[in-house]
Coordinates of C-alpha atoms in Angstrom, one line a residue:
M9 CA 0.0 -0.2 0.1
A10 CA 1.3 3.4 -0.8
E11 CA 2.4 5.4 2.0
P12 CA 0.0 8.7 2.6
E13 CA 1.3 11.9 1.1
G14 CA 3.8 13.6 3.6
Y15 CA 4.2 10.4 5.3
S16 CA 8.0 10.5 5.3
E17 CA 8.7 13.8 5.9
A18 CA 6.4 13.6 8.9
L19 CA 7.9 10.6 10.1
A20 CA 11.3 12.2 10.2
L21 CA 10.1 15.2 11.9
L22 CA 8.1 12.7 14.7
E23 CA 11.4 10.4 14.8
N24 CA 13.2 13.6 15.5
L25 CA 10.9 14.8 18.3
Q26 CA 10.9 11.0 19.8
M27 CA 14.5 10.9 20.1
S28 CA 14.3 14.4 21.6
T29 CA 14.9 13.5 25.6
T30 CA 15.8 16.9 27.1
H31 CA 14.1 20.3 27.2
E32 CA 16.5 21.7 25.4
D33 CA 16.2 19.2 22.2
L34 CA 12.2 19.0 22.5
L35 CA 11.3 22.5 22.2
P36 CA 13.4 23.0 18.7
S37 CA 11.7 19.6 17.4
L38 CA 8.3 21.0 18.3
D39 CA 9.4 24.1 16.6
A40 CA 10.2 22.2 13.4
V41 CA 6.9 20.4 13.6
L42 CA 4.6 23.3 14.1
S43 CA 6.6 25.3 11.1
F44 CA 6.0 22.3 8.7
L45 CA 2.2 22.1 9.6
Q46 CA 1.8 26.2 9.4
K47 CA 3.0 26.0 5.5
F48 CA -0.3 24.2 4.9
S49 CA -3.8 24.5 4.8
G50 CA -7.2 22.8 3.4
E51 CA -6.5 19.4 1.7
D52 CA -3.0 19.8 1.7
L53 CA -3.0 20.2 5.6
D54 CA -5.3 17.0 5.5
S55 CA -3.1 15.2 4.1
H56 CA 0.4 16.0 5.8
T57 CA -1.5 15.9 9.2
H58 CA -2.7 12.3 8.2
G59 CA 0.8 11.3 8.1
F60 CA 1.6 12.9 11.7
V61 CA -1.1 11.2 13.1
E62 CA -0.6 7.8 11.4
C63 CA 3.2 8.1 12.8
G64 CA 1.6 8.9 16.4
V65 CA 2.1 12.3 16.8
L66 CA -0.8 12.5 19.2
T67 CA 0.7 10.1 22.0
E68 CA 4.2 11.8 21.6
L69 CA 2.2 15.2 22.1
Y70 CA -0.3 14.1 24.8
K71 CA 3.1 13.0 27.1
N72 CA 4.6 16.0 26.8
L73 CA 1.6 17.9 27.5
T74 CA 1.0 16.2 30.6
Q75 CA 4.8 15.9 31.8
G76 CA 6.4 18.6 30.3
T77 CA 7.2 22.2 31.4
T78 CA 5.4 25.1 30.9
D79 CA 7.1 26.3 28.0
L80 CA 7.2 23.0 26.6
Q81 CA 3.2 22.6 27.0
L82 CA 2.7 25.8 25.0
K83 CA 4.3 24.7 22.1
V84 CA 2.7 21.4 22.5
I85 CA -0.5 23.3 22.5
M86 CA 0.3 25.3 19.6
V87 CA 0.8 22.3 17.6
L88 CA -2.1 20.7 18.6
A89 CA -4.0 23.7 17.6
E90 CA -2.4 23.5 13.8
L91 CA -3.2 19.5 14.0
A92 CA -7.1 20.3 14.7
K93 CA -7.6 22.6 11.9
S94 CA -7.6 19.3 9.8
E95 CA -11.0 17.9 10.2
P96 CA -10.1 14.0 10.6
V97 CA -7.8 14.9 13.4
R98 CA -10.5 16.5 15.9
K99 CA -12.0 12.9 16.6
E100 CA -8.4 11.6 17.5
C101 CA -7.9 14.6 19.8
V102 CA -10.9 13.8 21.5
D103 CA -10.4 10.1 21.6
K104 CA -6.6 10.8 23.2
G105 CA -8.2 12.8 26.0
F106 CA -7.0 16.4 25.3
V107 CA -10.2 18.0 26.1
P108 CA -10.2 17.3 30.1
V109 CA -6.3 18.3 30.0
L110 CA -6.8 21.3 28.2
L111 CA -9.8 22.3 30.1
N112 CA -8.0 21.9 33.3
M113 CA -5.0 24.0 31.9
L114 CA -7.6 26.6 31.1
K115 CA -8.9 26.8 34.6
S116 CA -5.6 27.1 36.3
T117 CA -3.5 29.2 33.9
E118 CA -2.9 33.0 34.6
D119 CA -0.9 33.3 31.2
I120 CA -2.5 34.9 28.7
T121 CA -0.4 33.6 25.9
M122 CA -1.3 30.1 27.3
A123 CA -4.9 30.7 27.5
T124 CA -5.0 32.1 24.3
Q125 CA -3.9 29.0 22.8
I126 CA -5.5 26.5 24.7
C127 CA -8.8 28.5 23.3
R128 CA -7.4 28.1 19.5
A129 CA -6.8 24.2 20.0
L130 CA -10.1 23.7 21.9
G131 CA -11.6 26.2 19.3
N132 CA -10.4 24.1 16.2
I133 CA -11.2 20.8 18.1
C134 CA -15.3 21.4 18.2
Y135 CA -15.2 23.2 15.0
E136 CA -18.1 21.6 13.0
H137 CA -17.6 18.5 15.5
D138 CA -20.2 17.8 17.7
E139 CA -17.7 15.0 19.5
G140 CA -15.7 17.7 20.6
R141 CA -18.4 19.9 21.9
E142 CA -20.0 16.7 23.8
A143 CA -16.3 16.4 25.2
I144 CA -16.4 19.8 26.2
D145 CA -19.6 20.1 27.6
Q146 CA -18.8 16.6 29.7
E147 CA -16.0 18.7 31.3
N148 CA -18.3 21.5 32.1
G149 CA -16.3 23.5 30.0
L150 CA -18.7 26.5 28.8
P151 CA -18.4 28.2 32.4
V152 CA -14.7 28.0 32.0
L153 CA -14.5 29.6 28.8
L154 CA -17.4 32.3 30.0
D155 CA -15.4 33.1 33.2
L156 CA -12.2 33.5 31.4
M157 CA -13.9 35.9 29.0
R158 CA -15.3 37.8 32.0
S159 CA -11.8 38.1 33.7
Y160 CA -10.2 39.4 30.5
L161 CA -13.3 41.7 29.4
K162 CA -11.3 44.9 30.9
N163 CA -7.7 43.5 30.9
E164 CA -5.6 46.2 29.1
D165 CA -2.5 44.3 28.7
P166 CA -1.6 44.4 24.8
A167 CA -1.9 40.4 24.6
A168 CA -5.5 40.3 25.9
S169 CA -6.8 41.5 22.4
R170 CA -5.7 38.4 21.0
L171 CA -7.2 36.2 23.7
R172 CA -10.6 37.7 23.6
L173 CA -10.6 37.4 19.8
T174 CA -9.6 33.6 20.2
A175 CA -12.2 33.3 23.1
C176 CA -14.9 34.6 21.1
G177 CA -14.1 32.3 17.8
Y178 CA -14.0 29.5 20.5
L179 CA -17.4 30.1 21.9
L180 CA -18.5 30.3 18.2
N181 CA -17.1 27.1 17.6
V182 CA -18.3 25.1 20.7
T183 CA -21.9 26.3 20.4
N184 CA -22.9 26.8 16.4
T185 CA -25.4 24.9 15.4
N186 CA -25.5 22.8 18.2
D187 CA -29.0 23.3 20.3
K188 CA -27.8 22.1 23.6
M189 CA -24.4 24.0 23.7
L190 CA -26.0 27.4 22.3
E191 CA -29.1 27.1 25.3
K192 CA -26.3 26.4 27.7
A193 CA -24.1 29.5 26.7
L194 CA -27.2 31.3 26.7
T195 CA -28.5 30.2 30.5
E196 CA -24.6 31.1 31.4
G197 CA -25.1 34.7 30.2
A198 CA -23.3 34.3 26.9
L199 CA -25.4 37.2 25.1
D200 CA -25.0 39.6 27.9
L201 CA -20.8 39.1 27.7
L202 CA -20.8 39.2 23.9
E203 CA -22.8 42.6 24.8
Q204 CA -19.9 43.9 26.8
Y205 CA -17.2 42.7 24.6
V206 CA -19.0 44.6 21.7
W207 CA -19.3 47.9 23.4
Q208 CA -16.0 47.7 25.1
H209 CA -13.7 47.1 22.4
R210 CA -15.8 48.6 19.6
G211 CA -12.6 49.7 18.1
D212 CA -11.3 46.6 17.8
K213 CA -12.5 44.9 14.5
E214 CA -11.8 41.7 14.3
M215 CA -13.0 41.2 17.8
C216 CA -16.3 42.6 16.9
N217 CA -17.0 41.0 13.8
M218 CA -16.1 37.5 15.9
A219 CA -18.5 38.7 18.5
L220 CA -20.9 39.3 16.3
L221 CA -20.8 36.1 14.2
A222 CA -21.0 34.3 17.5
I223 CA -24.0 36.4 18.6
G224 CA -25.5 35.5 14.9
S225 CA -24.9 31.6 16.0
F226 CA -27.5 32.4 18.9
V227 CA -30.2 34.3 16.8
D228 CA -32.4 31.3 15.5
T229 CA -32.9 29.9 19.3
D230 CA -36.4 31.0 21.0
L231 CA -34.7 31.7 24.3
C232 CA -32.2 34.2 22.7
Q233 CA -35.1 36.0 20.9
H234 CA -37.0 36.0 24.1
K235 CA -34.0 37.5 25.9
L236 CA -33.3 39.9 23.0
Q237 CA -36.5 41.8 24.0
S238 CA -35.4 42.4 27.3
S239 CA -31.8 43.3 26.4
T240 CA -30.0 46.5 25.2
L241 CA -28.1 44.3 22.6
C242 CA -29.7 45.7 19.3
S243 CA -28.9 49.1 20.5
T244 CA -25.4 48.4 21.2
I245 CA -25.0 46.9 17.6
V246 CA -26.6 49.7 16.0
S247 CA -24.1 51.8 17.8
L248 CA -21.1 50.3 16.5
L249 CA -22.1 52.3 13.1
D250 CA -21.6 55.4 14.8
T251 CA -18.2 54.5 15.1
K252 CA -15.2 55.4 12.6
L253 CA -14.6 51.5 11.9
S254 CA -18.4 51.5 10.9
D255 CA -17.4 50.3 7.7
C256 CA -15.9 47.2 8.6
Y257 CA -18.8 46.3 10.6
E258 CA -21.5 46.9 8.1
N259 CA -22.0 43.5 6.4
M260 CA -21.7 41.8 9.5
I261 CA -24.4 43.7 11.1
L262 CA -26.6 43.7 7.9
E263 CA -26.9 40.0 7.6
L264 CA -27.4 40.0 11.5
F265 CA -30.3 42.4 11.6
I266 CA -31.6 40.7 8.8
S267 CA -32.1 37.0 10.8
L268 CA -33.4 39.4 13.6
S269 CA -35.8 41.1 11.4
E270 CA -37.6 38.2 10.7
I271 CA -39.2 38.2 14.7
D272 CA -41.9 40.5 14.7
D273 CA -41.2 41.8 18.0
L274 CA -37.6 42.8 17.4
K275 CA -38.9 44.9 14.2
D276 CA -40.3 47.2 17.1
I277 CA -37.2 47.3 19.1
L278 CA -35.1 48.0 15.8
A279 CA -37.5 50.4 15.3
D280 CA -36.8 52.5 18.2
T281 CA -33.3 52.6 17.4
N282 CA -31.6 54.7 14.6
L283 CA -30.8 52.1 12.4
S284 CA -33.0 53.2 9.7
S285 CA -31.2 56.2 9.1
H286 CA -28.1 54.3 9.0
L287 CA -29.0 52.0 6.5
I288 CA -30.1 55.0 4.2
R289 CA -26.4 56.3 4.7
I290 CA -24.9 53.1 3.8
I291 CA -27.1 52.9 0.3
Q292 CA -26.5 56.6 -0.7
S293 CA -22.7 55.8 0.2
N294 CA -22.7 52.8 -2.0
T295 CA -25.1 53.5 -4.8
G296 CA -23.7 54.1 -8.4
R297 CA -20.2 52.1 -7.3
L298 CA -19.8 48.9 -9.7
D299 CA -17.9 47.0 -7.4
D300 CA -19.8 43.4 -6.4
G301 CA -19.2 44.2 -2.9
S302 CA -20.8 47.8 -3.0
Q303 CA -23.7 46.4 -4.7
Q304 CA -24.1 43.5 -2.4
T305 CA -23.9 46.0 0.4
V306 CA -27.0 48.0 -1.1
K307 CA -29.0 45.2 -1.5
M308 CA -28.7 43.9 1.9
A309 CA -29.2 47.1 3.3
S310 CA -32.5 48.0 1.1
D311 CA -33.6 44.3 1.8
L312 CA -33.4 45.0 5.6
L313 CA -35.3 48.3 5.3
V314 CA -38.0 46.5 3.4
L315 CA -38.1 43.9 6.2
L316 CA -38.3 46.1 9.0
L317 CA -41.1 48.1 7.2
T318 CA -43.3 44.7 7.7
G319 CA -43.5 45.3 11.3
D320 CA -46.5 47.8 12.2
K321 CA -44.8 49.9 14.4
S322 CA -41.6 50.4 12.2
M323 CA -43.6 51.2 9.4
E324 CA -45.3 54.1 11.3
V325 CA -41.8 55.5 12.8
M326 CA -40.4 55.5 9.3
F327 CA -43.3 56.9 7.2
S328 CA -43.5 59.4 10.0
K329 CA -46.9 61.0 8.6
G330 CA -45.1 61.0 5.1
E331 CA -42.2 62.7 6.0
G332 CA -40.0 60.2 7.6
L333 CA -36.5 60.1 6.0
V334 CA -37.2 56.6 4.9
F335 CA -40.2 57.2 3.3
V336 CA -38.8 60.2 1.2
E337 CA -35.7 58.3 0.4
T338 CA -37.9 54.7 -0.9
V339 CA -39.7 57.3 -3.3
K340 CA -36.9 58.7 -4.9
W341 CA -35.5 55.1 -5.4
L342 CA -38.5 54.5 -8.0
E343 CA -36.8 56.7 -10.4
S344 CA -33.5 55.1 -9.8
D345 CA -31.2 53.1 -12.3
S346 CA -30.9 50.8 -9.8
P347 CA -33.7 47.9 -10.4
H348 CA -32.9 46.9 -6.9
L349 CA -33.6 50.0 -5.3
Q350 CA -36.8 50.1 -7.8
L351 CA -37.7 46.9 -6.4
S352 CA -37.1 48.0 -2.7
A353 CA -39.0 51.2 -3.2
A354 CA -42.1 49.6 -4.5
L355 CA -42.1 46.8 -1.7
A356 CA -41.5 49.6 0.9
I357 CA -44.6 51.7 -0.7
G358 CA -46.8 48.5 -0.6
N359 CA -46.1 48.2 3.3
F360 CA -46.7 52.0 3.7
A361 CA -49.7 51.5 1.8
R362 CA -51.3 48.8 4.5
R363 CA -52.7 51.6 6.6
D364 CA -55.9 53.8 4.6
E365 CA -54.5 57.2 5.8
H366 CA -51.1 56.5 4.5
C367 CA -52.8 55.3 1.0
Q368 CA -54.3 58.7 0.7
K369 CA -51.1 60.5 1.3
L370 CA -49.3 58.4 -1.1
A371 CA -51.4 58.8 -3.7
E372 CA -52.0 62.7 -3.1
Q373 CA -47.8 63.2 -3.6
G374 CA -48.3 61.7 -6.8
I375 CA -46.7 58.2 -6.2
V376 CA -49.5 56.2 -8.2
E377 CA -48.0 57.8 -11.3
K378 CA -44.5 57.1 -10.8
L379 CA -45.6 53.2 -10.1
L380 CA -47.2 53.5 -13.1
S381 CA -44.1 54.5 -15.1
V382 CA -42.1 51.7 -13.8
I383 CA -45.0 49.3 -14.9
T384 CA -44.9 51.0 -18.2
A385 CA -40.8 50.5 -18.5
Q386 CA -41.3 47.1 -17.6
S387 CA -44.1 45.7 -19.9
T388 CA -42.0 44.2 -22.3
P389 CA -41.2 40.5 -22.7
E390 CA -38.1 41.3 -20.8
G391 CA -39.6 42.9 -18.1
D392 CA -38.4 42.1 -14.6
I393 CA -41.2 39.9 -13.0
T394 CA -40.0 40.6 -9.3
L395 CA -40.2 44.4 -9.9
Q396 CA -43.8 44.0 -11.9
H397 CA -44.9 42.0 -9.1
A398 CA -44.1 44.4 -6.4
V399 CA -45.3 47.1 -8.0
L400 CA -48.9 45.5 -8.5
S401 CA -48.7 44.6 -4.8
A402 CA -48.3 48.4 -3.7
L403 CA -51.0 49.3 -6.5
R404 CA -53.4 47.0 -4.9
N405 CA -52.9 48.3 -1.8
L406 CA -53.5 51.8 -2.9
A407 CA -56.7 50.8 -4.7
I408 CA -58.6 49.8 -1.4
P409 CA -59.5 53.0 0.2
V410 CA -62.6 54.0 -1.3
S411 CA -61.3 57.9 -1.5
N412 CA -58.4 56.4 -3.5
K413 CA -60.0 54.6 -6.4
S414 CA -61.3 57.8 -8.4
I415 CA -57.9 58.8 -8.3
L416 CA -56.0 55.5 -9.5
L417 CA -59.0 55.6 -12.3
K418 CA -58.1 58.8 -13.3
A419 CA -54.4 58.2 -13.4
K420 CA -55.3 55.3 -16.2
V421 CA -54.2 52.4 -13.9
I422 CA -56.7 49.8 -15.5
E423 CA -55.7 50.7 -19.0
V424 CA -51.4 50.6 -18.0
V425 CA -51.5 47.5 -15.8
L426 CA -53.5 45.7 -18.7
S427 CA -50.2 45.9 -20.6
L428 CA -49.4 42.8 -18.4
M429 CA -52.3 40.9 -19.2
W430 CA -50.3 38.6 -21.5
S431 CA -48.0 37.4 -18.7
E432 CA -47.3 33.8 -18.3
T433 CA -46.0 34.3 -14.6
M434 CA -49.3 33.6 -12.4
A435 CA -47.7 35.2 -9.6
V436 CA -47.7 38.6 -11.2
V437 CA -51.4 37.7 -12.8
F438 CA -52.3 36.9 -9.4
K439 CA -51.4 40.6 -8.5
L440 CA -52.7 42.2 -11.6
L441 CA -56.4 40.6 -11.2
G442 CA -55.9 41.8 -7.5
V443 CA -55.6 45.2 -8.4
L444 CA -58.4 45.2 -11.0
R445 CA -60.8 44.2 -8.4
M446 CA -60.0 46.4 -6.2
L447 CA -60.4 49.2 -8.6
I448 CA -63.7 48.4 -9.9
D449 CA -65.3 47.9 -6.5
N450 CA -68.5 50.0 -6.4
Q451 CA -67.0 52.1 -9.5
E452 CA -69.5 51.2 -12.0
A453 CA -67.9 53.1 -15.1
A454 CA -64.6 51.3 -14.5
A455 CA -66.4 47.9 -14.4
V456 CA -68.2 48.5 -17.4
Q457 CA -65.2 49.8 -19.2
L458 CA -63.3 46.7 -18.1
G459 CA -65.9 44.3 -18.6
K460 CA -66.5 45.4 -22.1
N461 CA -63.2 44.7 -23.3
R462 CA -64.1 41.4 -24.6
E463 CA -60.0 40.4 -25.3
F464 CA -59.6 40.8 -21.6
V465 CA -62.7 39.0 -20.5
T466 CA -61.6 36.0 -22.7
R467 CA -58.5 36.1 -21.0
L468 CA -60.2 36.3 -17.7
V469 CA -61.9 33.4 -17.9
E470 CA -58.6 31.2 -19.1
W471 CA -57.6 32.3 -15.7
C472 CA -60.4 31.1 -14.3
D473 CA -59.4 27.6 -15.4
V474 CA -55.7 27.6 -14.1
D475 CA -55.6 24.8 -11.9
E476 CA -51.7 24.6 -11.3
H477 CA -52.5 28.1 -9.5
A478 CA -55.5 28.2 -7.2
G479 CA -54.7 31.6 -6.3
V480 CA -55.0 33.0 -9.8
K481 CA -58.1 30.8 -10.4
G482 CA -60.0 32.1 -7.2
E483 CA -58.8 35.7 -8.0
A484 CA -59.9 35.3 -11.4
T485 CA -63.1 34.3 -11.0
R486 CA -63.7 36.5 -8.2
L487 CA -63.2 39.3 -10.3
L488 CA -65.7 37.8 -13.1
A489 CA -68.4 37.9 -10.1
S490 CA -67.3 41.2 -9.4
L491 CA -67.3 42.7 -13.2
I492 CA -71.0 41.7 -13.1
K493 CA -72.1 43.0 -9.5
N494 CA -70.5 46.3 -10.4
S495 CA -71.2 46.9 -13.8
H496 CA -74.8 46.3 -13.8
S497 CA -74.3 46.1 -17.6
S498 CA -76.1 43.2 -20.1
E499 CA -73.3 43.4 -22.1
V500 CA -70.9 42.8 -19.8
M501 CA -73.0 40.0 -18.7
R502 CA -73.4 39.0 -22.1
N503 CA -69.3 38.9 -22.6
A504 CA -69.2 36.7 -19.6
V505 CA -71.6 34.1 -21.0
K506 CA -70.0 34.4 -24.7
A507 CA -66.7 33.6 -23.2
D508 CA -67.7 30.5 -20.9
G509 CA -67.5 32.5 -17.8
I510 CA -70.7 30.8 -16.5
E511 CA -69.4 27.3 -15.7
H512 CA -66.9 28.9 -13.1
L513 CA -69.4 31.2 -11.3
V514 CA -71.5 28.2 -11.0
S515 CA -68.2 26.1 -9.6
M516 CA -67.7 29.0 -7.0
T517 CA -71.1 28.9 -5.6
V518 CA -70.1 25.6 -3.7
S519 CA -66.4 27.1 -2.4
E520 CA -65.6 26.5 0.6
H521 CA -65.1 30.2 1.5
V522 CA -68.6 32.0 2.2
V523 CA -67.4 35.3 0.7
M524 CA -66.9 33.7 -2.7
Q525 CA -69.8 31.7 -2.3
N526 CA -71.9 34.4 -2.1
E527 CA -70.2 36.8 -4.7
A528 CA -70.9 34.3 -7.3
L529 CA -74.5 33.6 -6.0
V530 CA -74.9 37.4 -6.2
A531 CA -73.6 37.3 -10.0
L532 CA -75.6 34.8 -11.1
T533 CA -78.8 36.3 -9.9
L534 CA -78.2 39.4 -11.7
I535 CA -77.3 38.0 -14.8
V536 CA -80.3 35.5 -14.6
S537 CA -82.5 38.7 -13.8
A538 CA -81.1 40.5 -16.8
V539 CA -80.2 38.2 -19.5
L540 CA -81.7 34.4 -18.6
E541 CA -82.4 33.5 -22.1
D542 CA -78.6 34.1 -23.2
V543 CA -77.4 32.4 -19.9
A544 CA -80.0 29.4 -19.5
M545 CA -78.2 27.0 -21.9
A546 CA -74.8 27.7 -19.7
L547 CA -76.2 27.2 -16.5
K548 CA -77.6 24.0 -17.8
Q549 CA -74.4 22.8 -18.9
S550 CA -72.9 23.6 -15.6
D551 CA -75.2 21.6 -13.2
L552 CA -76.4 24.8 -11.7
T553 CA -79.2 22.8 -10.4
E554 CA -76.7 20.1 -8.6
S555 CA -74.8 23.0 -7.2
I556 CA -78.0 24.2 -6.0
T557 CA -78.9 21.1 -4.2
T558 CA -75.7 20.7 -2.8
I559 CA -76.3 23.9 -1.0
L560 CA -79.6 23.6 0.3
Q561 CA -78.4 20.2 1.9
K562 CA -75.9 21.8 3.8
E563 CA -77.1 21.7 7.3
D564 CA -74.4 24.5 8.3
A565 CA -74.9 26.8 5.6
I566 CA -75.6 30.3 6.7
P567 CA -78.8 32.0 6.2
E568 CA -77.6 34.6 3.8
I569 CA -76.2 32.0 1.6
I570 CA -79.7 29.9 1.8
C571 CA -81.4 33.2 1.1
N572 CA -79.5 34.0 -2.4
T573 CA -79.6 30.4 -3.8
L574 CA -83.5 30.4 -2.8
K575 CA -83.7 33.6 -4.8
L576 CA -81.3 32.6 -7.9
T577 CA -83.2 29.3 -7.9
K578 CA -86.9 31.0 -8.3
I579 CA -86.0 33.3 -11.1
I580 CA -84.3 30.5 -13.4
C581 CA -87.6 28.5 -12.5
T582 CA -89.1 30.2 -15.8
A583 CA -86.0 29.1 -17.9
G584 CA -87.6 26.5 -20.5
T585 CA -84.2 24.8 -20.6
L586 CA -84.0 24.4 -16.8
K587 CA -87.6 23.5 -15.8
E588 CA -87.1 19.9 -16.2
D589 CA -83.8 20.1 -13.8
I590 CA -85.5 22.0 -11.2
A591 CA -88.6 19.4 -11.3
T592 CA -86.6 16.5 -11.0
S593 CA -83.5 17.6 -8.8
G594 CA -85.2 17.1 -5.4
I595 CA -84.9 20.9 -4.9
A596 CA -88.6 21.1 -3.9
G597 CA -88.3 18.8 -0.9
L598 CA -85.0 20.5 0.4
T599 CA -87.0 24.1 -0.2
E600 CA -90.0 22.6 1.5
K601 CA -88.0 21.7 4.6
L602 CA -86.6 25.4 4.9
T603 CA -89.9 26.5 5.0
N604 CA -89.3 25.3 9.0
H605 CA -86.1 27.0 9.2
E606 CA -85.4 29.2 12.4
D607 CA -84.4 32.4 10.3
E608 CA -87.4 34.3 9.3
K609 CA -85.8 35.5 5.6
V610 CA -85.0 31.9 4.9
K611 CA -88.6 30.4 5.6
E612 CA -90.0 33.6 3.5
A613 CA -87.5 32.7 0.7
A614 CA -88.3 29.2 0.5
S615 CA -91.8 29.4 0.9
S616 CA -91.9 31.8 -2.1
L617 CA -89.5 29.3 -4.1
L618 CA -92.0 26.3 -3.3
T619 CA -95.2 28.3 -4.6
A620 CA -93.2 28.9 -7.9
I621 CA -91.9 25.2 -8.2
Q622 CA -95.5 24.0 -7.6
I623 CA -96.7 26.4 -10.3
L624 CA -93.7 24.8 -12.8
T625 CA -94.7 21.0 -11.8
T626 CA -98.5 22.1 -12.4
E627 CA -97.3 23.7 -16.1
R628 CA -95.3 20.3 -16.8

């Protein structure tokens, strides 16, 4: 079998180490091993450390660690730290029993350099290695580390800064992705300690970045999220952005806060800091730069702003009655050359528009026209789908308040957004349908305008049949029903019939959502009241009587649904093509039972329908 790569050189160095029996010989032998290992990294290091381990270097190191003098022990630990950078060696270190020895030394040493190297070795042993973490936990190693960190928090020795950096790295490695160790560290006060480290040494960029990484490893745990709500840590981290070294911390802080901003309560905490103004500054200082780093920073900062805006309190703070810095800046971004800033602006406006009073102010300030300009620029086959989606979301929210509808209609929102009606992206279609449905609500002229557009109605009915996207299917059918209800137009109704839209309205009458059921029943009632002869055959082919039977059989149907069903049925009794279906469907028996319903309106409607059915039966 071929010798492992590096085996010969490792063997020679190890033999030299084994032959060294005096203190004077051992130190240079260990130095030679250390210098050899420090030449390699990654896979090269793995192959060369393998040669050492195969030759028995760990046994030799353990002997010298447990029997040697302090300066010899230090050198051994430095070699061990280098070896443990290699993933295969970590388990060997645990199996050889190094962890208890190192922790005992860490507890007793008062030497900063020794403590630093022990933290390096233990940190490397437990890096992405749960067996190493478990070995440290068995020796109650976390409290030892945290006590060490506390003792050196304010130490002004020049070597102490290196120890603090290494200790933070060790804490990160021993806890990262390990739920048990994370919880133990939090219980032992790690979060407060890291906050003190960040604040006390905010001028030490390496240590602060390592501390922020360690904090970031905790934020996904429930315990950390709970502690953060009563902690000043978020404010302390934001304060780093006030320092001269803020540029060094920006990306780390952005990553950390992006994780934290997923938590609703923490959005409110962050809203009470000046984070948002820092984000605007970061975006302004990096916008226009073409390097990847600056563009990534802009993306992260703008993404974080949008995430913060999803919180109610933070959204109010940043809107500040339409005068907030974030609001003012995001509006400017709509005209930016940066597609991502345009996207962030549209998303931000959609969030600001969650309140009716905000919507009114936004519309008054000409935001609608700016959004429409973006849509116009993007309504090409090469248009940015994500941006289309975001702008449509914002327009939908702006269209909800009654007072805004006329403003949006006057700005020709319908005409502009219809440029996207041929989109094949269902997420965009879904938002488009939402905008249109909000706009025509109680707006007769707009509903007539849209409903008379035969090309659009045909396309709308196609969307009613999109089984692969339930949201589009439902929203399309609701918009079809809304066109009928709000237009009061026979022409619009006939367009719906000609486009084969009736079957979809009939299907919606048995929807699991009561609101959708009722919308369909109202629309069908209006159609049969106005153009019964045109729609009768379509109703028969859509098995309307079967749907009616299903509704009337439901014991938990609400009175409003029952009444509207009964009224619809009474009207269609006069349709020749449907008389036979009604007479033989069992509707009469179900209606008779409803004449004893506890709701008076249901009883009245049932009696009226029963009379009509009896006349119908007599005519047969």
